[in-house]
Amino acid sequence: MSRSPAHDPHLLGGLSPAAFLATYWQRKPLLIRAAVSDPSALPDGAALAELASRDDVESRLVTAFDGRWAMEHGPFDRLPRRKRDWTLLVQGVNLHDRAADALMRRFDFVSTMRLDDLMMSYATEGGGVGPHLDSYDVFLLQVEGRRRWRWRDRRSTSTRDRMLVDDVPLKLLKHFEATDEAVLEPGDMLYLPPSCAHEGTAIGACTTASIGFRAPSWNAMSQEFLFTMAERSWPDGRHVDAGRAPSRSPGAIDPCMLAAIEQRLAAIRWTTRDIESFVGRHFSEPKAHVTFDPPPPRSMGAFIQRASKHGLALDLRATLLHRGRNGYIVGEAFALPTACRAAFRLLADRRRVDASTATSMLEDPQARALLHTWWSDGWIHVAGGPIDGSS
Ligand code: SIN
Ligand code: CO
């Protein structure tokens, strides 16, 4: 296993990841002053407006003009001219911007599988999305300008705490009573566990980045897993009852069909390996709207030459996971090539390998074939190349 780059002690307010996880993670909010020293490397309001005009980027516009809440989904050709009370939210900025990806990766001390995305908002004076709860952990980093955050120091569990305002297009809390508040300046960050009510209001124009995590529901996981297992067991089978006995009571549950269904369900089996494979494929799968940009066709020779000189990096949209001898990339399973398993694990953990590691990987025929396919699909690039996949 490769070690992560050294932890920046400012990121968690002087706490080590282990100390933060033991005390705050999923438990209580933490306000961290001067957590990030270079937030200005992230996209600004103009860059966010540009992203929000693209149809492969998820965006929303929340307005509260004259006290009336409204929400629209992007893409947006233009944004309101008004000087206050609106917020543009851009989801998955990390998929398009290297600085956003690099910032999000600083939080991978809780595993790539838990990271969801880096969302950014640009708000005008008074702008915000109102008091609400999120069902996931989030780090709210102030990037530009100032924002007043008000939050509750404990998770909302009662029905009253979770009641929503009627007839608005957003999930706004009816009864929001903050216990804490703070004005965040650029570089300051607020960590909130799931279900901690909060509300952010822009003080002048400002941008905020949310590093959001994901925690799949057991329901969703089991449905998808069982569906996959059932499909594997009975790809397109149907009930057959040739030679069956006549029904005496047509309204009764048909014993012949009941027995057949029970037999088929009882025969669905899985192993620990099936679970791992499902988890690897599921968590390396990109979100539905994500597409890759394959590079212009080039020979294997040219690819090897450039990769051996510069190293290799995963595309911003690609996730590579590993466990033991197995790897998973963009929803597909593969066997880690025996001769260079450690190098593939390094690529998964650090998202890049240097020139000498890439050279040794490319000397192995199995690894070379995999890497060339991934490169042709736009899943990896020659390191340092443009993020549009043309390298
Ligand atoms: C925002 O950036 O305006 C909203 C972020 C959040 O409250 O989760
Ligand atoms: Co929120």
Tab-separated table of C-alpha atoms and ligand atoms in Angstrom, residues 132 134 138 140 198, ligand 2:
chain	number	residue	atom	x	y	z
A	132	HIS	CA	-31.555	22.815	5.418
A	134	ASP	CA	-27.753	17.377	4.201
A	138	VAL	CA	-19.542	18.017	4.208
A	140	LEU	CA	-17.689	23.940	3.567
A	198	HIS	CA	-27.281	24.838	8.641
B	2	CO	CO	-25.857	22.116	3.001
